């Protein structure tokens, strides 16, 4: 959204994304499994001896039945096919671990090479994302400059995220179609490797850190917008996801657009339950946070996937 408060020129709608890294060169044919087959020595095995009914030595091959010979041939053929498949996987680079590793690495650089509109579109549709399966439409009203993480999280949350570091933070704030609610959604690009991200995700899950009201993300309140009065006391619901396939922590925090304070904020995971009776749940603020976070997270993964696609 040109002219959005805090939006920087280098990270703007329509900016061309950095091209994907060129595919790795093919392995040297001389090093492949098929190289030099003609030059290999022929190796044969002597027939092992057995014993007849009188305990006299005899070659086993003399008494091998046709059915046994056929079974042995099938075994050799099967081993050959398996070996060929494994070798082909190594040579073509189709191993799952390699693809996942390259996607993880590529995602770490998306923050400076992808246009704003690709990660935070001007408008997002939330089909069935509201209470009772109601549809939602969100409009982006502000985009923050990419920044560090010093003022983006409550102190305890910042401490909990410290093990994976902060490479860069991207944030945008949306409002619903009635401009009754405002929601800040953020993507924290970390410095953590896959092991560090998995460890952090495990800790958040086991200790329920994503549900503690003293570990909340802070909103981005842009002046001159519906979110101008969206500060810490106005936070009503939030969600935090530590991703493990990309080095990113995705989050969203929502509140009322009129600036009213909230004494007991409720995590979105609790507020979206059909039986929840709090004011936050009844207003659908948990749905606002969860719905926006889900859709931005989905777009992030799609963008990361395109960045690692091999040219046809």
PDB file of C-alpha atoms in Angstrom:
ATOM      1  CA  UNK A   1       0.000   0.000   0.000  1.00  0.00           C
ATOM      2  CA  UNK A   2       1.972   3.020  -1.214  1.00  0.00           C
ATOM      3  CA  UNK A   3       2.229   5.692   1.380  1.00  0.00           C
ATOM      4  CA  UNK A   4       1.376   3.406   4.303  1.00  0.00           C
ATOM      5  CA  UNK A   5       2.837   4.729   7.543  1.00  0.00           C
ATOM      6  CA  UNK A   6       6.323   3.475   8.185  1.00  0.00           C
ATOM      7  CA  UNK A   7       6.598   1.666   4.846  1.00  0.00           C
ATOM      8  CA  UNK A   8      10.098   1.819   3.393  1.00  0.00           C
ATOM      9  CA  UNK A   9      10.938   2.243  -0.266  1.00  0.00           C
ATOM     10  CA  UNK A  10      13.116  -0.830  -0.507  1.00  0.00           C
ATOM     11  CA  UNK A  11      10.382  -3.166   0.719  1.00  0.00           C
ATOM     12  CA  UNK A  12       7.350  -1.996  -1.176  1.00  0.00           C
ATOM     13  CA  UNK A  13       4.352  -3.419  -3.059  1.00  0.00           C
ATOM     14  CA  UNK A  14       5.304  -4.597  -6.497  1.00  0.00           C
ATOM     15  CA  UNK A  15       9.041  -4.766  -5.781  1.00  0.00           C
ATOM     16  CA  UNK A  16      10.582  -7.615  -7.712  1.00  0.00           C
ATOM     17  CA  UNK A  17      11.638 -10.568  -5.598  1.00  0.00           C
ATOM     18  CA  UNK A  18      15.215 -11.712  -5.814  1.00  0.00           C
ATOM     19  CA  UNK A  19      15.561 -14.531  -8.358  1.00  0.00           C
ATOM     20  CA  UNK A  20      15.965 -18.000  -6.963  1.00  0.00           C
ATOM     21  CA  UNK A  21      19.502 -19.311  -6.695  1.00  0.00           C
ATOM     22  CA  UNK A  22      20.641 -21.233  -9.840  1.00  0.00           C
ATOM     23  CA  UNK A  23      20.194 -24.983  -9.557  1.00  0.00           C
ATOM     24  CA  UNK A  24      23.261 -26.936  -8.546  1.00  0.00           C
ATOM     25  CA  UNK A  25      25.306 -28.333 -11.405  1.00  0.00           C
ATOM     26  CA  UNK A  26      24.888 -31.976 -12.281  1.00  0.00           C
ATOM     27  CA  UNK A  27      27.403 -34.401 -10.763  1.00  0.00           C
ATOM     28  CA  UNK A  28      30.447 -35.301 -12.835  1.00  0.00           C
ATOM     29  CA  UNK A  29      29.417 -38.249 -15.056  1.00  0.00           C
ATOM     30  CA  UNK A  30      32.809 -39.760 -14.326  1.00  0.00           C
ATOM     31  CA  UNK A  31      31.811 -40.110 -10.684  1.00  0.00           C
ATOM     32  CA  UNK A  32      28.402 -41.681 -11.315  1.00  0.00           C
ATOM     33  CA  UNK A  33      27.498 -45.266 -10.647  1.00  0.00           C
ATOM     34  CA  UNK A  34      27.339 -46.000 -14.393  1.00  0.00           C
ATOM     35  CA  UNK A  35      30.850 -44.723 -15.221  1.00  0.00           C
ATOM     36  CA  UNK A  36      33.449 -47.229 -16.292  1.00  0.00           C
ATOM     37  CA  UNK A  37      31.191 -50.277 -16.335  1.00  0.00           C
ATOM     38  CA  UNK A  38      33.036 -51.823 -19.257  1.00  0.00           C
ATOM     39  CA  UNK A  39      36.364 -51.535 -17.459  1.00  0.00           C
ATOM     40  CA  UNK A  40      35.272 -53.267 -14.284  1.00  0.00           C
ATOM     41  CA  UNK A  41      36.649 -56.796 -13.714  1.00  0.00           C
ATOM     42  CA  UNK A  42      34.197 -59.630 -13.952  1.00  0.00           C
ATOM     43  CA  UNK A  43      33.812 -61.417 -10.643  1.00  0.00           C
ATOM     44  CA  UNK A  44      32.289 -64.875 -10.356  1.00  0.00           C
ATOM     45  CA  UNK A  45      31.681 -67.097  -7.381  1.00  0.00           C
ATOM     46  CA  UNK A  46      32.435 -70.800  -7.187  1.00  0.00           C
ATOM     47  CA  UNK A  47      29.586 -73.123  -6.392  1.00  0.00           C
ATOM     48  CA  UNK A  48      29.621 -74.112  -2.712  1.00  0.00           C
ATOM     49  CA  UNK A  49      29.704 -77.756  -1.863  1.00  0.00           C
ATOM     50  CA  UNK A  50      26.886 -79.690  -0.211  1.00  0.00           C
ATOM     51  CA  UNK A  51      26.334 -83.288   0.834  1.00  0.00           C
ATOM     52  CA  UNK A  52      24.161 -86.037  -0.562  1.00  0.00           C
ATOM     53  CA  UNK A  53      22.140 -88.596   1.359  1.00  0.00           C
ATOM     54  CA  UNK A  54      25.316 -90.643   2.022  1.00  0.00           C
ATOM     55  CA  UNK A  55      27.192 -87.574   3.337  1.00  0.00           C
ATOM     56  CA  UNK A  56      29.349 -87.397   0.213  1.00  0.00           C
ATOM     57  CA  UNK A  57      30.440 -83.939  -0.973  1.00  0.00           C
ATOM     58  CA  UNK A  58      28.637 -82.663  -4.064  1.00  0.00           C
ATOM     59  CA  UNK A  59      28.211 -79.223  -5.734  1.00  0.00           C
ATOM     60  CA  UNK A  60      24.936 -77.650  -4.748  1.00  0.00           C
ATOM     61  CA  UNK A  61      24.312 -76.554  -8.315  1.00  0.00           C
ATOM     62  CA  UNK A  62      23.800 -80.148  -9.433  1.00  0.00           C
ATOM     63  CA  UNK A  63      20.588 -80.515  -7.416  1.00  0.00           C
ATOM     64  CA  UNK A  64      19.168 -76.956  -7.727  1.00  0.00           C
ATOM     65  CA  UNK A  65      15.575 -77.189  -8.775  1.00  0.00           C
ATOM     66  CA  UNK A  66      14.057 -74.845 -11.382  1.00  0.00           C
ATOM     67  CA  UNK A  67      11.815 -73.184  -8.772  1.00  0.00           C
ATOM     68  CA  UNK A  68      14.831 -72.440  -6.547  1.00  0.00           C
ATOM     69  CA  UNK A  69      16.748 -71.015  -9.480  1.00  0.00           C
ATOM     70  CA  UNK A  70      13.851 -68.742 -10.385  1.00  0.00           C
ATOM     71  CA  UNK A  71      13.586 -67.473  -6.804  1.00  0.00           C
ATOM     72  CA  UNK A  72      17.296 -66.686  -6.746  1.00  0.00           C
ATOM     73  CA  UNK A  73      17.019 -64.792 -10.028  1.00  0.00           C
ATOM     74  CA  UNK A  74      14.138 -62.704  -8.675  1.00  0.00           C
ATOM     75  CA  UNK A  75      16.134 -61.878  -5.566  1.00  0.00           C
ATOM     76  CA  UNK A  76      19.082 -60.650  -7.623  1.00  0.00           C
ATOM     77  CA  UNK A  77      16.797 -58.610  -9.891  1.00  0.00           C
ATOM     78  CA  UNK A  78      15.027 -57.048  -6.911  1.00  0.00           C
ATOM     79  CA  UNK A  79      18.288 -56.031  -5.270  1.00  0.00           C
ATOM     80  CA  UNK A  80      19.425 -54.498  -8.520  1.00  0.00           C
ATOM     81  CA  UNK A  81      16.254 -52.414  -8.853  1.00  0.00           C
ATOM     82  CA  UNK A  82      16.509 -51.174  -5.271  1.00  0.00           C
ATOM     83  CA  UNK A  83      20.140 -50.249  -5.709  1.00  0.00           C
ATOM     84  CA  UNK A  84      19.370 -48.422  -8.944  1.00  0.00           C
ATOM     85  CA  UNK A  85      16.583 -46.434  -7.311  1.00  0.00           C
ATOM     86  CA  UNK A  86      18.822 -45.388  -4.433  1.00  0.00           C
ATOM     87  CA  UNK A  87      21.624 -44.399  -6.783  1.00  0.00           C
ATOM     88  CA  UNK A  88      19.202 -42.412  -8.948  1.00  0.00           C
ATOM     89  CA  UNK A  89      17.944 -40.520  -5.917  1.00  0.00           C
ATOM     90  CA  UNK A  90      21.487 -39.589  -4.923  1.00  0.00           C
ATOM     91  CA  UNK A  91      22.425 -38.481  -8.430  1.00  0.00           C
ATOM     92  CA  UNK A  92      19.321 -36.385  -9.109  1.00  0.00           C
ATOM     93  CA  UNK A  93      19.226 -34.699  -5.717  1.00  0.00           C
ATOM     94  CA  UNK A  94      15.692 -35.830  -4.931  1.00  0.00           C
ATOM     95  CA  UNK A  95      16.406 -36.617  -1.276  1.00  0.00           C
ATOM     96  CA  UNK A  96      13.821 -35.125   1.075  1.00  0.00           C
ATOM     97  CA  UNK A  97      16.371 -33.881   3.581  1.00  0.00           C
ATOM     98  CA  UNK A  98      18.244 -31.845   0.973  1.00  0.00           C
ATOM     99  CA  UNK A  99      15.076 -30.199  -0.313  1.00  0.00           C
ATOM    100  CA  UNK A 100      13.925 -29.321   3.196  1.00  0.00           C
ATOM    101  CA  UNK A 101      17.339 -27.880   4.062  1.00  0.00           C
ATOM    102  CA  UNK A 102      17.435 -25.721   0.942  1.00  0.00           C
ATOM    103  CA  UNK A 103      13.901 -24.447   1.632  1.00  0.00           C
ATOM    104  CA  UNK A 104      14.822 -23.578   5.200  1.00  0.00           C
ATOM    105  CA  UNK A 105      17.903 -21.636   4.052  1.00  0.00           C
ATOM    106  CA  UNK A 106      16.047 -19.815   1.270  1.00  0.00           C
ATOM    107  CA  UNK A 107      13.278 -18.733   3.638  1.00  0.00           C
ATOM    108  CA  UNK A 108      15.753 -16.938   5.885  1.00  0.00           C
ATOM    109  CA  UNK A 109      16.356 -14.309   3.173  1.00  0.00           C
ATOM    110  CA  UNK A 110      12.751 -13.670   2.146  1.00  0.00           C
ATOM    111  CA  UNK A 111      12.423 -10.636   4.387  1.00  0.00           C
ATOM    112  CA  UNK A 112      14.513  -8.420   2.078  1.00  0.00           C
ATOM    113  CA  UNK A 113      13.675  -9.940  -1.311  1.00  0.00           C
ATOM    114  CA  UNK A 114       9.878 -10.262  -1.330  1.00  0.00           C
ATOM    115  CA  UNK A 115       7.396  -7.406  -1.964  1.00  0.00           C
ATOM    116  CA  UNK A 116       5.169  -6.313   0.904  1.00  0.00           C
ATOM    117  CA  UNK A 117       2.018  -7.317  -0.952  1.00  0.00           C
ATOM    118  CA  UNK A 118       3.194 -10.891  -1.298  1.00  0.00           C
ATOM    119  CA  UNK A 119       3.460 -11.504   2.452  1.00  0.00           C
ATOM    120  CA  UNK A 120       0.972  -8.890   3.694  1.00  0.00           C
ATOM    121  CA  UNK A 121      -1.604  -8.316   0.907  1.00  0.00           C
ATOM    122  CA  UNK A 122      -3.686  -5.103   0.945  1.00  0.00           C
ATOM    123  CA  UNK A 123      -6.779  -7.288   1.401  1.00  0.00           C
ATOM    124  CA  UNK A 124      -7.142 -10.753   2.874  1.00  0.00           C
ATOM    125  CA  UNK A 125     -10.225 -12.957   2.663  1.00  0.00           C
ATOM    126  CA  UNK A 126     -11.128 -15.160   5.609  1.00  0.00           C
ATOM    127  CA  UNK A 127     -13.783 -17.550   4.339  1.00  0.00           C
ATOM    128  CA  UNK A 128     -15.308 -19.183   7.407  1.00  0.00           C
ATOM    129  CA  UNK A 129     -12.733 -17.551   9.690  1.00  0.00           C
ATOM    130  CA  UNK A 130     -15.172 -15.718  11.958  1.00  0.00           C
ATOM    131  CA  UNK A 131     -17.283 -16.999  14.877  1.00  0.00           C
ATOM    132  CA  UNK A 132     -19.673 -19.705  13.779  1.00  0.00           C
ATOM    133  CA  UNK A 133     -17.931 -20.001  10.420  1.00  0.00           C
ATOM    134  CA  UNK A 134     -18.747 -16.440   9.339  1.00  0.00           C
ATOM    135  CA  UNK A 135     -16.664 -14.943   6.555  1.00  0.00           C
ATOM    136  CA  UNK A 136     -14.143 -12.218   7.238  1.00  0.00           C
ATOM    137  CA  UNK A 137     -12.421  -9.581   5.116  1.00  0.00           C
ATOM    138  CA  UNK A 138      -9.384  -7.702   6.403  1.00  0.00           C
ATOM    139  CA  UNK A 139      -7.852  -4.544   4.997  1.00  0.00           C
ATOM    140  CA  UNK A 140      -4.253  -3.567   5.603  1.00  0.00           C
ATOM    141  CA  UNK A 141      -3.982  -0.098   7.143  1.00  0.00           C
ATOM    142  CA  UNK A 142      -0.302   0.098   8.053  1.00  0.00           C
ATOM    143  CA  UNK A 143       3.034  -1.569   7.314  1.00  0.00           C
ATOM    144  CA  UNK A 144       5.968  -1.108   9.664  1.00  0.00           C
ATOM    145  CA  UNK A 145       9.523  -0.697   8.476  1.00  0.00           C
ATOM    146  CA  UNK A 146      11.514  -3.898   8.732  1.00  0.00           C
ATOM    147  CA  UNK A 147      13.311  -3.669  12.035  1.00  0.00           C
ATOM    148  CA  UNK A 148      14.868  -5.430  14.970  1.00  0.00           C
ATOM    149  CA  UNK A 149      12.848  -6.934  17.798  1.00  0.00           C
ATOM    150  CA  UNK A 150      13.694  -4.694  20.770  1.00  0.00           C
ATOM    151  CA  UNK A 151      10.221  -3.197  21.240  1.00  0.00           C
ATOM    152  CA  UNK A 152       8.054  -5.794  19.521  1.00  0.00           C
ATOM    153  CA  UNK A 153       7.516  -8.219  22.415  1.00  0.00           C
ATOM    154  CA  UNK A 154       6.903  -8.191  26.137  1.00  0.00           C
ATOM    155  CA  UNK A 155      10.169  -8.691  28.068  1.00  0.00           C
ATOM    156  CA  UNK A 156       9.546 -12.319  29.028  1.00  0.00           C
ATOM    157  CA  UNK A 157       8.569 -13.247  25.480  1.00  0.00           C
ATOM    158  CA  UNK A 158      11.670 -11.541  24.133  1.00  0.00           C
ATOM    159  CA  UNK A 159      13.724 -13.606  26.589  1.00  0.00           C
ATOM    160  CA  UNK A 160      11.990 -16.827  25.526  1.00  0.00           C
ATOM    161  CA  UNK A 161      12.740 -16.094  21.850  1.00  0.00           C
ATOM    162  CA  UNK A 162      16.375 -15.157  22.496  1.00  0.00           C
ATOM    163  CA  UNK A 163      17.827 -18.646  21.780  1.00  0.00           C
ATOM    164  CA  UNK A 164      16.951 -18.342  18.072  1.00  0.00           C
ATOM    165  CA  UNK A 165      17.915 -14.679  17.745  1.00  0.00           C
ATOM    166  CA  UNK A 166      16.318 -11.926  15.671  1.00  0.00           C
ATOM    167  CA  UNK A 167      17.431 -11.497  12.076  1.00  0.00           C
ATOM    168  CA  UNK A 168      14.595  -9.166  11.046  1.00  0.00           C
ATOM    169  CA  UNK A 169      10.987  -8.409  11.927  1.00  0.00           C
ATOM    170  CA  UNK A 170       8.177  -7.629   9.464  1.00  0.00           C
ATOM    171  CA  UNK A 171       4.806  -6.328  10.695  1.00  0.00           C
ATOM    172  CA  UNK A 172       1.529  -5.062   9.311  1.00  0.00           C
ATOM    173  CA  UNK A 173      -1.748  -4.013  10.922  1.00  0.00           C
ATOM    174  CA  UNK A 174      -5.195  -4.845   9.536  1.00  0.00           C
ATOM    175  CA  UNK A 175      -8.765  -3.883  10.345  1.00  0.00           C
ATOM    176  CA  UNK A 176     -11.977  -5.769   9.673  1.00  0.00           C
ATOM    177  CA  UNK A 177     -14.679  -4.693   7.218  1.00  0.00           C
ATOM    178  CA  UNK A 178     -16.542  -2.753   9.928  1.00  0.00           C
ATOM    179  CA  UNK A 179     -13.337  -1.184  11.302  1.00  0.00           C
ATOM    180  CA  UNK A 180     -14.377  -2.422  14.736  1.00  0.00           C
ATOM    181  CA  UNK A 181     -11.215  -4.460  15.332  1.00  0.00           C
ATOM    182  CA  UNK A 182      -7.521  -4.039  14.613  1.00  0.00           C
ATOM    183  CA  UNK A 183      -4.925  -6.796  14.389  1.00  0.00           C
ATOM    184  CA  UNK A 184      -1.161  -6.668  14.045  1.00  0.00           C
ATOM    185  CA  UNK A 185       0.415  -9.665  12.344  1.00  0.00           C
ATOM    186  CA  UNK A 186       4.164 -10.238  12.412  1.00  0.00           C
ATOM    187  CA  UNK A 187       6.870 -12.483  10.968  1.00  0.00           C
ATOM    188  CA  UNK A 188      10.035 -12.740  13.041  1.00  0.00           C
ATOM    189  CA  UNK A 189      12.865 -14.074  10.869  1.00  0.00           C
ATOM    190  CA  UNK A 190      15.257 -15.766  13.254  1.00  0.00           C
ATOM    191  CA  UNK A 191      18.925 -16.772  13.128  1.00  0.00           C
ATOM    192  CA  UNK A 192      18.166 -20.271  14.370  1.00  0.00           C
ATOM    193  CA  UNK A 193      18.981 -23.468  12.496  1.00  0.00           C
ATOM    194  CA  UNK A 194      16.440 -26.310  12.175  1.00  0.00           C
ATOM    195  CA  UNK A 195      17.558 -27.883  15.458  1.00  0.00           C
ATOM    196  CA  UNK A 196      17.192 -24.596  17.352  1.00  0.00           C
ATOM    197  CA  UNK A 197      13.748 -23.924  15.878  1.00  0.00           C
ATOM    198  CA  UNK A 198      12.580 -27.440  16.759  1.00  0.00           C
ATOM    199  CA  UNK A 199      13.855 -27.056  20.318  1.00  0.00           C
ATOM    200  CA  UNK A 200      12.053 -23.729  20.718  1.00  0.00           C
ATOM    201  CA  UNK A 201       8.821 -25.129  19.267  1.00  0.00           C
ATOM    202  CA  UNK A 202       9.003 -28.036  21.696  1.00  0.00           C
ATOM    203  CA  UNK A 203       9.503 -25.705  24.636  1.00  0.00           C
ATOM    204  CA  UNK A 204       6.565 -23.499  23.629  1.00  0.00           C
ATOM    205  CA  UNK A 205       4.355 -26.552  23.274  1.00  0.00           C
ATOM    206  CA  UNK A 206       5.385 -28.277  26.493  1.00  0.00           C
ATOM    207  CA  UNK A 207       5.377 -25.151  28.672  1.00  0.00           C
ATOM    208  CA  UNK A 208       2.350 -23.531  26.965  1.00  0.00           C
ATOM    209  CA  UNK A 209       4.297 -20.309  26.476  1.00  0.00           C
ATOM    210  CA  UNK A 210       1.961 -19.267  23.667  1.00  0.00           C
ATOM    211  CA  UNK A 211      -0.900 -18.994  26.186  1.00  0.00           C
ATOM    212  CA  UNK A 212       0.731 -16.904  28.894  1.00  0.00           C
ATOM    213  CA  UNK A 213      -0.568 -13.342  29.144  1.00  0.00           C
ATOM    214  CA  UNK A 214       2.853 -12.157  30.338  1.00  0.00           C
ATOM    215  CA  UNK A 215       4.438 -13.354  27.069  1.00  0.00           C
ATOM    216  CA  UNK A 216       2.548 -11.408  24.424  1.00  0.00           C
ATOM    217  CA  UNK A 217       3.572  -9.700  21.177  1.00  0.00           C
ATOM    218  CA  UNK A 218       3.021  -5.959  21.010  1.00  0.00           C
ATOM    219  CA  UNK A 219       0.844  -4.254  18.380  1.00  0.00           C
ATOM    220  CA  UNK A 220       1.998  -1.867  15.682  1.00  0.00           C
ATOM    221  CA  UNK A 221      -0.058   1.303  16.236  1.00  0.00           C
ATOM    222  CA  UNK A 222       0.337   3.605  13.246  1.00  0.00           C
ATOM    223  CA  UNK A 223      -0.688   7.222  13.647  1.00  0.00           C
ATOM    224  CA  UNK A 224      -3.580   8.438  11.546  1.00  0.00           C
ATOM    225  CA  UNK A 225      -5.103   4.975  11.219  1.00  0.00           C
ATOM    226  CA  UNK A 226      -7.787   2.971  13.007  1.00  0.00           C
ATOM    227  CA  UNK A 227      -4.953   1.413  15.020  1.00  0.00           C
ATOM    228  CA  UNK A 228      -3.636   4.720  16.370  1.00  0.00           C
ATOM    229  CA  UNK A 229      -4.754   3.855  19.912  1.00  0.00           C
ATOM    230  CA  UNK A 230      -3.849   0.167  19.740  1.00  0.00           C
ATOM    231  CA  UNK A 231      -1.321  -0.237  22.551  1.00  0.00           C
ATOM    232  CA  UNK A 232      -0.414  -2.778  25.204  1.00  0.00           C
ATOM    233  CA  UNK A 233      -3.505  -2.269  27.410  1.00  0.00           C
ATOM    234  CA  UNK A 234      -5.761  -2.693  24.360  1.00  0.00           C
ATOM    235  CA  UNK A 235      -4.568  -6.214  23.501  1.00  0.00           C
ATOM    236  CA  UNK A 236      -7.457  -8.674  23.703  1.00  0.00           C
ATOM    237  CA  UNK A 237      -6.256 -11.879  22.010  1.00  0.00           C
ATOM    238  CA  UNK A 238      -3.093 -13.262  20.451  1.00  0.00           C
ATOM    239  CA  UNK A 239      -1.459 -16.295  18.869  1.00  0.00           C
ATOM    240  CA  UNK A 240       2.195 -17.310  18.418  1.00  0.00           C
ATOM    241  CA  UNK A 241       3.540 -20.102  16.192  1.00  0.00           C
ATOM    242  CA  UNK A 242       7.161 -21.251  16.190  1.00  0.00           C
ATOM    243  CA  UNK A 243       7.657 -22.738  12.727  1.00  0.00           C
ATOM    244  CA  UNK A 244      10.175 -25.507  12.144  1.00  0.00           C
ATOM    245  CA  UNK A 245      10.244 -25.823   8.338  1.00  0.00           C
ATOM    246  CA  UNK A 246      11.304 -22.170   8.011  1.00  0.00           C
ATOM    247  CA  UNK A 247      13.247 -19.980  10.488  1.00  0.00           C
ATOM    248  CA  UNK A 248      10.239 -17.848  11.389  1.00  0.00           C
ATOM    249  CA  UNK A 249       8.046 -17.121  14.393  1.00  0.00           C
ATOM    250  CA  UNK A 250       4.604 -16.001  13.187  1.00  0.00           C
ATOM    251  CA  UNK A 251       2.188 -14.155  15.440  1.00  0.00           C
ATOM    252  CA  UNK A 252      -0.864 -11.929  15.583  1.00  0.00           C
ATOM    253  CA  UNK A 253      -2.437  -9.778  18.302  1.00  0.00           C
ATOM    254  CA  UNK A 254      -5.883  -8.192  18.140  1.00  0.00           C
ATOM    255  CA  UNK A 255      -7.955  -5.572  19.957  1.00  0.00           C
ATOM    256  CA  UNK A 256     -10.855  -3.150  19.597  1.00  0.00           C
ATOM    257  CA  UNK A 257     -10.370  -0.204  17.270  1.00  0.00           C
ATOM    258  CA  UNK A 258     -11.957   2.267  19.706  1.00  0.00           C
ATOM    259  CA  UNK A 259      -9.017   2.008  22.105  1.00  0.00           C
ATOM    260  CA  UNK A 260     -10.838   0.329  24.996  1.00  0.00           C
ATOM    261  CA  UNK A 261      -8.602  -1.461  27.485  1.00  0.00           C
ATOM    262  CA  UNK A 262      -8.764  -5.171  28.240  1.00  0.00           C
ATOM    263  CA  UNK A 263      -8.194  -6.447  31.756  1.00  0.00           C
ATOM    264  CA  UNK A 264      -7.940 -10.155  30.909  1.00  0.00           C
ATOM    265  CA  UNK A 265      -6.636 -10.883  27.423  1.00  0.00           C
ATOM    266  CA  UNK A 266      -7.340 -14.395  26.182  1.00  0.00           C
ATOM    267  CA  UNK A 267      -5.180 -16.543  23.882  1.00  0.00           C
ATOM    268  CA  UNK A 268      -6.820 -17.136  20.522  1.00  0.00           C
ATOM    269  CA  UNK A 269      -6.682 -20.912  20.996  1.00  0.00           C
ATOM    270  CA  UNK A 270      -9.117 -20.521  23.919  1.00  0.00           C
ATOM    271  CA  UNK A 271     -11.177 -17.650  22.530  1.00  0.00           C
ATOM    272  CA  UNK A 272     -12.152 -19.507  19.336  1.00  0.00           C
ATOM    273  CA  UNK A 273     -13.819 -22.375  21.208  1.00  0.00           C
ATOM    274  CA  UNK A 274     -17.542 -22.525  20.553  1.00  0.00           C
ATOM    275  CA  UNK A 275     -18.315 -22.563  24.276  1.00  0.00           C
ATOM    276  CA  UNK A 276     -16.135 -19.557  25.195  1.00  0.00           C
ATOM    277  CA  UNK A 277     -18.152 -16.830  26.916  1.00  0.00           C
ATOM    278  CA  UNK A 278     -15.629 -14.034  27.521  1.00  0.00           C
ATOM    279  CA  UNK A 279     -16.134 -10.657  25.900  1.00  0.00           C
ATOM    280  CA  UNK A 280     -13.052 -11.287  23.772  1.00  0.00           C
ATOM    281  CA  UNK A 281     -14.425 -14.602  22.527  1.00  0.00           C
ATOM    282  CA  UNK A 282     -17.954 -13.300  21.974  1.00  0.00           C
ATOM    283  CA  UNK A 283     -16.625 -10.394  19.920  1.00  0.00           C
ATOM    284  CA  UNK A 284     -14.587 -12.755  17.734  1.00  0.00           C
ATOM    285  CA  UNK A 285     -11.226 -11.194  18.564  1.00  0.00           C
ATOM    286  CA  UNK A 286      -9.670 -14.632  18.916  1.00  0.00           C
ATOM    287  CA  UNK A 287     -10.880 -15.407  15.399  1.00  0.00           C
ATOM    288  CA  UNK A 288      -9.381 -12.148  14.162  1.00  0.00           C
ATOM    289  CA  UNK A 289      -5.931 -13.021  15.489  1.00  0.00           C
ATOM    290  CA  UNK A 290      -6.029 -16.687  14.504  1.00  0.00           C
ATOM    291  CA  UNK A 291      -7.520 -16.087  11.068  1.00  0.00           C
ATOM    292  CA  UNK A 292      -4.984 -13.473  10.036  1.00  0.00           C
ATOM    293  CA  UNK A 293      -2.023 -15.385  11.458  1.00  0.00           C
ATOM    294  CA  UNK A 294      -3.047 -18.545   9.608  1.00  0.00           C
ATOM    295  CA  UNK A 295      -3.345 -16.804   6.264  1.00  0.00           C
ATOM    296  CA  UNK A 296      -0.099 -14.863   6.518  1.00  0.00           C
ATOM    297  CA  UNK A 297       1.706 -18.015   7.632  1.00  0.00           C
ATOM    298  CA  UNK A 298       0.262 -19.872   4.645  1.00  0.00           C
ATOM    299  CA  UNK A 299       1.460 -17.184   2.248  1.00  0.00           C
ATOM    300  CA  UNK A 300       4.919 -17.314   3.802  1.00  0.00           C
ATOM    301  CA  UNK A 301       5.174 -21.052   3.183  1.00  0.00           C
ATOM    302  CA  UNK A 302       3.928 -20.670  -0.401  1.00  0.00           C
ATOM    303  CA  UNK A 303       6.508 -17.973  -1.057  1.00  0.00           C
ATOM    304  CA  UNK A 304       9.291 -20.062   0.482  1.00  0.00           C
ATOM    305  CA  UNK A 305       8.239 -23.014  -1.651  1.00  0.00           C
ATOM    306  CA  UNK A 306       8.373 -20.983  -4.869  1.00  0.00           C
ATOM    307  CA  UNK A 307      11.830 -19.698  -3.955  1.00  0.00           C
ATOM    308  CA  UNK A 308      13.181 -23.268  -3.952  1.00  0.00           C
ATOM    309  CA  UNK A 309      11.366 -24.628  -6.998  1.00  0.00           C
ATOM    310  CA  UNK A 310      13.655 -26.147  -9.615  1.00  0.00           C
ATOM    311  CA  UNK A 311      13.283 -24.736 -13.165  1.00  0.00           C
ATOM    312  CA  UNK A 312      11.585 -27.143 -15.546  1.00  0.00           C
TER     313      UNK A 312
END
